[in-house]
Amino acid sequence: MTQAEKEIRFQEKIDREIKIEPNDWMPDEYRQTLVRQISQHAHSEIVGMLPEGNWITRAPNLRRKAVLLAKVQDEAGHGLYLYSAVETLGTSREQTIDDLHSGKAKYSSIFNYPALTWADIGTIGWLVDGAAIMNQVALCRTSYGPYARAMVKICKEESFHQRQGYESLMKLCSGTPQQKAMAQDAMNRFWWPALMMFGPSDADSTHSDQSIKWKIKRFTNDELRQSFVDATVAQAEILGLTIPDPNLKWNEARGHYDFSEINWEEFWQVVKGNGPCNKERLAARVKAKEEGAWVREAATAFAKKRAMKKSA
Amino acid sequence: MQESALFEYVLRLSDDSLILAQRLGEWCGHGPILEEDIALTNISLDLIGQAISLYDFAADLEGKGRNHDQLAYLRYENEYKNVLLVEQPNGDFAMTILRQFFFDAFRLPLYEALMQSPEEQLAAIAAKSVKETRYHLKHTSEWVIRMGDGTEESHQRAQAAIDHLWRYTHELFYEDAHDQSLQAAGKVPSMAEIQAKWMATVTSILQEATLEIPKNNWKFDGGREGRHSEHMGYILSDLQYMQRAYPNMEW
Ligand SMILES: [Fe+2]
Ligand SMILES: [Fe+2]
C-alpha cells in the first residue's frame, strides 16, 4: 500500500467514526498532534495542582480541607492517565515531563495566575474546571481511542469538581458581605483567564482545521468559548456575582451572549512565559523532579536487586 | 474524672491525626513521583477523616457544644496535645516516610487494642481506622525497605532520618494520670504493651531494610502536655489563618 492509500484508508476510518488504536497505522502528523495535545493536557493537570495545593494547609474547615485534598489528588490521577495515553503513542512519561521542564511543551495558561484567597479555590472549581469540562466533553468522542477513554473517566470527576466549586462559592455568596466581596474579587480576576483557556480565536489558531478533519477536535476554540459563556451567565446570576464585562448581553438574533474581545496581548504574554506565576510553577515542578531523583533511583535499584534474588 | 480523662485521651488521638495530616498535605503537588504524591495525599485524607470522627467524639465528651472544627481550629498552641513527632518538618522524602512509619507502627497496635474497648464509640472509630492504618503501615514499611536496600544514597538518607527522628519516638508511649485511670477501668491498653509491639515492628522492618536502630537515646517530649517545638506555631498559623482572619463565618 502506498503512503497515499494508507492516508485515504485512515481518513475513511475517521469519517466512519472508527476509533484509532495504538497499533493502527496513523500519519506522523496525527501522532505528533496527539502527543502535543495530550501531553499539554497532562501537564495542565499536574501544574494545575499547584495553585490549589497551595491552599490545602489553609482550608477554612476540615471538610473543605478533605474535599480540596481529594480534588487535587484527582488531578494527579488525571495526569497519570494522560501520561499513559501519551505512552501509547510511543513517548515515555520521562520524555514528556522533560519537554515540560525545558519549556518545549506548554500547559494551560490559567495555572500561571495566582490563587490569592479562599474564594479562588471555589472559583477555580467552578470556572476553570467548568471550562475544562467544555473542552473535555467534546474530547470524549475524539478519534484516538486511548485519549477518548481517558477523557470519559476524567470528565466525570471534573464535573464533580465543578459542582463542589460552585457549592463552595454558594456558601460565600450567601455569607457575610466580606465573603461575598471575596467571591466577586475572585470572579473579577478569573473570568478573563478562564475564557482564554479555550485558546486563540479560530482566525489565529494554527492547528485547528486539520485537527477538526481528523476529529481530534470536534468544535473550534470560539465555539467552545461561546458555549461556556452561554452556560455560565445564568450560574453567575444565581450566585449574585457580576461578570466583569460591560458588553456582555444576550443577542436574540444569534441566540448567544455577546461579549467583549479578549485581551490577546495578555494571552500571548502569559503563553510566552510572562504571566504572574510561570516561573514559580515551572520551578516547583523542576524542583520536585530533581529532589525526587534519588527516590526513583532507589526504587529502580531495589526492584533490580529483588528480581535478581528471585532468579538466583 | 473518667469523662475528662477520656476527653483528654481522644483529643491526643485527634491532634496527632490532624497535625500529621496537615504536614502531609504540604507534599501535595511536590511528590518525587506522581504515584507517591497520590499516596501521601491519601494518607493525609484518611487522617483528616479520622480526626473528624475523633474530634466529634471529643466534643460530645466535653459537652460544651463545640464541634470538630472549633476543636481543630480554635485552640491555643498549648492546648494541642499531639506528640512532637508529627509536627516535625517534612524534610526529604525519607524523613517524611520514616516519620510516618514510626507513627503507623504505633497507631496500628493502638487501634487494634482500642477496638476491644468497652467505650463503644471509641471502639467503632478504631475499627474503622484500623484498616486504613494497616494499609499506611504496609506502604511506609515497603518504602523503608526500598530506601534502606536501594542505593547508597537512599540508605544514607533513610538512616539519617531514623537517627534524627528516634528522639521523638519515645513520646508516643507517654502516659499520665489520665491514661492510668482509663487503663484501670479497662478502657484503653497499657502503653507498655503498645510499645513492645511497636518495637517488634520497627526492629523487623529496619532489619530487612539493613538499617540500624540508633545507639543514642535522647528523649524529647512535651507535646502531650502542650509544650511544642518551634514548628508548631507556624503549622497553626496556616491551619487557623482563615478562622482567625474571618471569625464566626461559615465556609
Ligand atoms: Fe483534571
Ligand atoms: Fe478538576
mmCIF file of C-alpha atoms in Angstrom, chain A residues 45-306:
data_model
loop_
_atom_site.group_PDB
_atom_site.id
_atom_site.type_symbol
_atom_site.label_atom_id
_atom_site.label_comp_id
_atom_site.label_asym_id
_atom_site.label_seq_id
_atom_site.Cartn_x
_atom_site.Cartn_y
_atom_site.Cartn_z
ATOM 1 C CA GLU A 45 -3.434 18.618 35.266
ATOM 2 C CA ILE A 46 -0.128 18.427 37.098
ATOM 3 C CA VAL A 47 0.767 22.114 37.102
ATOM 4 C CA GLY A 48 -2.859 22.808 37.991
ATOM 5 C CA MET A 49 -2.264 21.039 41.295
ATOM 6 C CA LEU A 50 -0.007 23.870 42.439
ATOM 7 C CA PRO A 51 -2.294 26.900 42.792
ATOM 8 C CA GLU A 52 -4.917 24.848 44.601
ATOM 9 C CA GLY A 53 -2.451 22.732 46.550
ATOM 10 C CA ASN A 54 -1.154 25.975 47.970
ATOM 11 C CA TRP A 55 -4.439 26.324 49.924
ATOM 12 C CA ILE A 56 -4.598 22.833 51.438
ATOM 13 C CA THR A 57 -2.892 23.813 54.670
ATOM 14 C CA ARG A 58 -5.112 26.907 54.961
ATOM 15 C CA ALA A 59 -8.520 25.465 54.096
ATOM 16 C CA PRO A 60 -11.061 27.011 56.477
ATOM 17 C CA ASN A 61 -12.537 23.817 57.930
ATOM 18 C CA LEU A 62 -11.848 20.103 57.967
ATOM 19 C CA ARG A 63 -14.483 19.167 55.429
ATOM 20 C CA ARG A 64 -13.210 21.717 52.916
ATOM 21 C CA LYS A 65 -9.669 20.585 53.548
ATOM 22 C CA ALA A 66 -10.615 16.987 52.762
ATOM 23 C CA VAL A 67 -12.570 18.000 49.653
ATOM 24 C CA LEU A 68 -9.664 20.071 48.361
ATOM 25 C CA LEU A 69 -7.117 17.335 49.022
ATOM 26 C CA ALA A 70 -9.315 14.842 47.202
ATOM 27 C CA LYS A 71 -9.740 17.221 44.287
ATOM 28 C CA VAL A 72 -6.064 17.920 43.858
ATOM 29 C CA GLN A 73 -5.419 14.206 44.132
ATOM 30 C CA ASP A 74 -7.928 13.588 41.327
ATOM 31 C CA GLU A 75 -5.937 15.983 39.164
ATOM 32 C CA ALA A 76 -2.797 13.935 39.817
ATOM 33 C CA GLY A 77 -4.753 10.871 38.709
ATOM 34 C CA HIS A 78 -5.814 12.671 35.520
ATOM 35 C CA GLY A 79 -2.178 13.463 34.854
ATOM 36 C CA LEU A 80 -1.333 9.791 35.248
ATOM 37 C CA TYR A 81 -3.999 8.564 32.786
ATOM 38 C CA LEU A 82 -2.937 11.158 30.260
ATOM 39 C CA TYR A 83 0.780 10.421 30.525
ATOM 40 C CA SER A 84 -0.189 6.781 29.925
ATOM 41 C CA ALA A 85 -2.184 7.810 26.858
ATOM 42 C CA VAL A 86 0.897 9.627 25.556
ATOM 43 C CA GLU A 87 2.950 6.487 26.176
ATOM 44 C CA THR A 88 0.649 4.524 23.855
ATOM 45 C CA LEU A 89 1.903 6.869 21.130
ATOM 46 C CA GLY A 90 5.499 5.938 21.828
ATOM 47 C CA THR A 91 6.664 8.801 24.034
ATOM 48 C CA SER A 92 7.680 7.965 27.617
ATOM 49 C CA ARG A 93 6.439 9.844 30.667
ATOM 50 C CA GLU A 94 10.039 10.834 31.386
ATOM 51 C CA GLN A 95 10.447 12.404 27.947
ATOM 52 C CA THR A 96 7.095 14.136 28.132
ATOM 53 C CA ILE A 97 7.944 15.651 31.502
ATOM 54 C CA ASP A 98 11.387 16.722 30.315
ATOM 55 C CA ASP A 99 9.704 18.614 27.487
ATOM 56 C CA LEU A 100 7.637 20.497 30.038
ATOM 57 C CA HIS A 101 10.679 21.390 32.097
ATOM 58 C CA SER A 102 12.691 22.557 29.110
ATOM 59 C CA GLY A 103 9.830 24.838 28.138
ATOM 60 C CA LYS A 104 9.210 22.972 24.893
ATOM 61 C CA ALA A 105 5.791 21.725 25.990
ATOM 62 C CA LYS A 106 3.069 24.053 27.229
ATOM 63 C CA TYR A 107 0.298 23.755 29.762
ATOM 64 C CA SER A 108 -2.889 25.694 30.263
ATOM 65 C CA SER A 109 -2.069 29.334 30.956
ATOM 66 C CA ILE A 110 -4.745 29.633 33.594
ATOM 67 C CA PHE A 111 -2.423 27.990 36.100
ATOM 68 C CA ASN A 112 0.015 30.851 35.748
ATOM 69 C CA TYR A 113 -2.404 33.027 37.665
ATOM 70 C CA PRO A 114 -2.116 33.069 41.444
ATOM 71 C CA ALA A 115 -4.690 31.650 43.881
ATOM 72 C CA LEU A 116 -4.822 34.520 46.342
ATOM 73 C CA THR A 117 -7.848 33.930 48.521
ATOM 74 C CA TRP A 118 -10.032 31.062 49.630
ATOM 75 C CA ALA A 119 -12.681 32.245 47.154
ATOM 76 C CA ASP A 120 -10.211 31.487 44.375
ATOM 77 C CA ILE A 121 -10.492 27.795 45.229
ATOM 78 C CA GLY A 122 -14.250 27.764 44.658
ATOM 79 C CA THR A 123 -13.846 29.936 41.580
ATOM 80 C CA ILE A 124 -11.215 27.673 40.080
ATOM 81 C CA GLY A 125 -13.522 24.692 40.601
ATOM 82 C CA TRP A 126 -16.460 26.473 39.057
ATOM 83 C CA LEU A 127 -14.876 28.369 36.153
ATOM 84 C CA VAL A 128 -11.609 26.578 35.447
ATOM 85 C CA ASP A 129 -12.876 23.029 35.849
ATOM 86 C CA GLY A 130 -16.027 24.250 34.121
ATOM 87 C CA ALA A 131 -14.092 25.474 31.097
ATOM 88 C CA ALA A 132 -12.039 22.289 31.129
ATOM 89 C CA ILE A 133 -15.235 20.230 31.003
ATOM 90 C CA MET A 134 -16.474 22.166 27.967
ATOM 91 C CA ASN A 135 -13.300 21.129 26.174
ATOM 92 C CA GLN A 136 -13.186 17.641 27.538
ATOM 93 C CA VAL A 137 -16.760 16.562 26.966
ATOM 94 C CA ALA A 138 -16.056 17.195 23.304
ATOM 95 C CA LEU A 139 -12.896 15.115 23.612
ATOM 96 C CA CYS A 140 -14.776 12.059 24.902
ATOM 97 C CA ARG A 141 -15.552 11.441 21.213
ATOM 98 C CA THR A 142 -12.101 12.266 19.911
ATOM 99 C CA SER A 143 -10.793 9.894 17.254
ATOM 100 C CA TYR A 144 -7.883 8.408 19.204
ATOM 101 C CA GLY A 145 -9.220 5.557 21.368
ATOM 102 C CA PRO A 146 -6.992 5.774 24.473
ATOM 103 C CA TYR A 147 -7.460 9.562 24.686
ATOM 104 C CA ALA A 148 -11.239 9.298 24.307
ATOM 105 C CA ARG A 149 -11.438 6.640 27.005
ATOM 106 C CA ALA A 150 -9.240 8.605 29.423
ATOM 107 C CA MET A 151 -11.500 11.603 28.837
ATOM 108 C CA VAL A 152 -14.666 9.736 29.753
ATOM 109 C CA LYS A 153 -13.179 8.859 33.130
ATOM 110 C CA ILE A 154 -11.764 12.329 33.679
ATOM 111 C CA CYS A 155 -14.949 14.174 32.709
ATOM 112 C CA LYS A 156 -16.952 12.508 35.471
ATOM 113 C CA GLU A 157 -14.510 13.758 38.073
ATOM 114 C CA GLU A 158 -14.239 17.215 36.547
ATOM 115 C CA SER A 159 -17.963 17.768 36.715
ATOM 116 C CA PHE A 160 -17.840 16.730 40.345
ATOM 117 C CA HIS A 161 -15.106 19.336 40.899
ATOM 118 C CA GLN A 162 -17.180 21.971 39.211
ATOM 119 C CA ARG A 163 -20.195 21.264 41.389
ATOM 120 C CA GLN A 164 -18.077 21.338 44.530
ATOM 121 C CA GLY A 165 -16.510 24.631 43.494
ATOM 122 C CA TYR A 166 -19.890 26.138 42.782
ATOM 123 C CA GLU A 167 -21.267 24.891 46.086
ATOM 124 C CA SER A 168 -18.320 26.410 47.923
ATOM 125 C CA LEU A 169 -18.958 29.778 46.233
ATOM 126 C CA MET A 170 -22.632 29.495 47.073
ATOM 127 C CA LYS A 171 -21.625 29.382 50.720
ATOM 128 C CA LEU A 172 -19.548 32.542 50.317
ATOM 129 C CA CYS A 173 -22.208 34.356 48.339
ATOM 130 C CA SER A 174 -24.842 33.616 50.961
ATOM 131 C CA GLY A 175 -22.438 34.504 53.777
ATOM 132 C CA THR A 176 -21.212 37.843 55.109
ATOM 133 C CA PRO A 177 -20.581 40.885 52.882
ATOM 134 C CA GLN A 178 -16.888 40.216 53.336
ATOM 135 C CA GLN A 179 -17.278 36.698 51.946
ATOM 136 C CA LYS A 180 -19.386 37.912 49.056
ATOM 137 C CA ALA A 181 -16.771 40.552 48.216
ATOM 138 C CA MET A 182 -14.090 37.884 48.311
ATOM 139 C CA ALA A 183 -16.090 35.839 45.787
ATOM 140 C CA GLN A 184 -16.625 38.835 43.491
ATOM 141 C CA ASP A 185 -12.943 39.678 43.595
ATOM 142 C CA ALA A 186 -12.064 36.115 42.587
ATOM 143 C CA MET A 187 -14.601 36.312 39.759
ATOM 144 C CA ASN A 188 -13.062 39.575 38.547
ATOM 145 C CA ARG A 189 -9.608 38.034 38.393
ATOM 146 C CA PHE A 190 -10.536 34.625 36.925
ATOM 147 C CA TRP A 191 -13.214 35.455 34.345
ATOM 148 C CA TRP A 192 -10.953 36.540 31.506
ATOM 149 C CA PRO A 193 -8.214 33.981 32.089
ATOM 150 C CA ALA A 194 -10.966 31.312 32.108
ATOM 151 C CA LEU A 195 -12.174 32.483 28.689
ATOM 152 C CA MET A 196 -8.582 32.381 27.466
ATOM 153 C CA MET A 197 -8.461 28.680 28.352
ATOM 154 C CA PHE A 198 -10.156 27.897 25.036
ATOM 155 C CA GLY A 199 -7.097 29.121 23.196
ATOM 156 C CA PRO A 200 -6.615 31.679 20.432
ATOM 157 C CA SER A 201 -9.584 32.687 18.352
ATOM 158 C CA ASP A 202 -10.232 30.490 15.313
ATOM 159 C CA ALA A 203 -8.726 33.030 12.957
ATOM 160 C CA ASP A 204 -5.372 32.757 14.780
ATOM 161 C CA SER A 205 -5.381 29.067 15.652
ATOM 162 C CA THR A 206 -2.652 27.260 13.739
ATOM 163 C CA HIS A 207 -3.720 23.683 14.359
ATOM 164 C CA SER A 208 -7.485 23.883 14.186
ATOM 165 C CA ASP A 209 -8.515 22.847 10.651
ATOM 166 C CA GLN A 210 -6.528 19.653 10.410
ATOM 167 C CA SER A 211 -7.476 18.661 13.955
ATOM 168 C CA ILE A 212 -11.140 19.020 13.088
ATOM 169 C CA LYS A 213 -10.729 16.976 9.932
ATOM 170 C CA TRP A 214 -9.045 14.220 11.942
ATOM 171 C CA LYS A 215 -11.743 14.568 14.581
ATOM 172 C CA ILE A 216 -9.157 15.125 17.276
ATOM 173 C CA LYS A 217 -11.166 18.261 17.917
ATOM 174 C CA ARG A 218 -14.899 18.338 17.347
ATOM 175 C CA PHE A 219 -15.514 22.026 17.907
ATOM 176 C CA THR A 220 -13.427 25.129 17.336
ATOM 177 C CA ASN A 221 -11.995 27.239 20.160
ATOM 178 C CA ASP A 222 -14.515 30.003 19.561
ATOM 179 C CA GLU A 223 -17.465 27.603 19.515
ATOM 180 C CA LEU A 224 -16.432 26.111 22.833
ATOM 181 C CA ARG A 225 -15.780 29.533 24.356
ATOM 182 C CA GLN A 226 -19.250 30.669 23.309
ATOM 183 C CA SER A 227 -20.874 27.585 24.841
ATOM 184 C CA PHE A 228 -19.020 28.252 28.059
ATOM 185 C CA VAL A 229 -20.155 31.870 28.269
ATOM 186 C CA ASP A 230 -23.717 30.883 27.443
ATOM 187 C CA ALA A 231 -23.749 28.252 30.186
ATOM 188 C CA THR A 232 -22.044 30.367 32.830
ATOM 189 C CA VAL A 233 -24.074 33.580 32.780
ATOM 190 C CA ALA A 234 -27.093 32.047 34.492
ATOM 191 C CA GLN A 235 -24.896 30.356 37.090
ATOM 192 C CA ALA A 236 -23.305 33.692 37.965
ATOM 193 C CA GLU A 237 -26.752 35.250 38.307
ATOM 194 C CA ILE A 238 -27.802 32.618 40.823
ATOM 195 C CA LEU A 239 -24.704 33.366 42.851
ATOM 196 C CA GLY A 240 -25.388 37.076 42.569
ATOM 197 C CA LEU A 241 -21.968 37.732 41.086
ATOM 198 C CA THR A 242 -21.312 40.242 38.338
ATOM 199 C CA ILE A 243 -19.379 39.105 35.300
ATOM 200 C CA PRO A 244 -16.700 41.753 34.710
ATOM 201 C CA ASP A 245 -17.684 42.601 31.159
ATOM 202 C CA PRO A 246 -19.840 45.676 30.412
ATOM 203 C CA ASN A 247 -20.553 44.381 26.921
ATOM 204 C CA LEU A 248 -21.944 41.059 27.989
ATOM 205 C CA LYS A 249 -25.514 40.816 26.741
ATOM 206 C CA TRP A 250 -27.935 38.375 25.169
ATOM 207 C CA ASN A 251 -28.098 38.571 21.389
ATOM 208 C CA GLU A 252 -31.530 37.406 20.308
ATOM 209 C CA ALA A 253 -30.574 37.102 16.648
ATOM 210 C CA ARG A 254 -27.536 34.914 17.311
ATOM 211 C CA GLY A 255 -29.128 33.014 20.174
ATOM 212 C CA HIS A 256 -25.945 33.573 22.141
ATOM 213 C CA TYR A 257 -24.410 36.051 24.544
ATOM 214 C CA ASP A 258 -22.175 38.709 23.033
ATOM 215 C CA PHE A 259 -19.063 39.546 24.992
ATOM 216 C CA SER A 260 -16.029 41.803 24.753
ATOM 217 C CA GLU A 261 -12.917 40.992 22.829
ATOM 218 C CA ILE A 262 -10.350 39.100 24.879
ATOM 219 C CA ASN A 263 -7.112 40.865 25.712
ATOM 220 C CA TRP A 264 -4.969 38.780 23.360
ATOM 221 C CA GLU A 265 -1.848 40.691 24.262
ATOM 222 C CA GLU A 266 -2.159 39.347 27.818
ATOM 223 C CA PHE A 267 -2.937 35.866 26.497
ATOM 224 C CA TRP A 268 0.215 35.709 24.377
ATOM 225 C CA GLN A 269 2.350 37.225 27.108
ATOM 226 C CA VAL A 270 1.311 34.502 29.539
ATOM 227 C CA VAL A 271 1.781 31.796 26.908
ATOM 228 C CA LYS A 272 5.284 33.128 26.272
ATOM 229 C CA GLY A 273 6.138 32.762 29.944
ATOM 230 C CA ASN A 274 5.443 36.261 31.218
ATOM 231 C CA GLY A 275 2.418 35.510 33.384
ATOM 232 C CA PRO A 276 2.414 36.218 37.110
ATOM 233 C CA CYS A 277 3.396 32.681 38.154
ATOM 234 C CA ASN A 278 5.005 30.992 35.119
ATOM 235 C CA LYS A 279 8.438 30.944 36.709
ATOM 236 C CA GLU A 280 7.226 29.661 40.071
ATOM 237 C CA ARG A 281 5.089 26.911 38.571
ATOM 238 C CA LEU A 282 7.828 25.512 36.415
ATOM 239 C CA ALA A 283 10.399 25.892 39.176
ATOM 240 C CA ALA A 284 8.179 23.874 41.541
ATOM 241 C CA ARG A 285 7.891 21.038 39.023
ATOM 242 C CA VAL A 286 11.610 21.020 38.277
ATOM 243 C CA LYS A 287 12.399 21.023 42.000
ATOM 244 C CA ALA A 288 10.058 18.092 42.631
ATOM 245 C CA LYS A 289 11.734 16.173 39.852
ATOM 246 C CA GLU A 290 15.281 16.940 40.946
ATOM 247 C CA GLU A 291 14.672 16.316 44.622
ATOM 248 C CA GLY A 292 12.829 13.106 43.800
ATOM 249 C CA ALA A 293 15.583 11.710 41.575
ATOM 250 C CA TRP A 294 17.208 9.691 44.363
ATOM 251 C CA VAL A 295 13.826 8.225 45.319
ATOM 252 C CA ARG A 296 13.179 6.985 41.797
ATOM 253 C CA GLU A 297 16.716 5.638 41.557
ATOM 254 C CA ALA A 298 16.283 3.798 44.850
ATOM 255 C CA ALA A 299 13.031 2.224 43.685
ATOM 256 C CA THR A 300 14.670 1.051 40.457
ATOM 257 C CA ALA A 301 17.771 -0.285 42.204
ATOM 258 C CA PHE A 302 15.663 -2.110 44.761
ATOM 259 C CA ALA A 303 13.422 -3.679 42.126
ATOM 260 C CA LYS A 304 16.511 -4.918 40.282
ATOM 261 C CA LYS A 305 18.007 -6.406 43.431
ATOM 262 C CA ARG A 306 14.792 -8.240 44.228
#
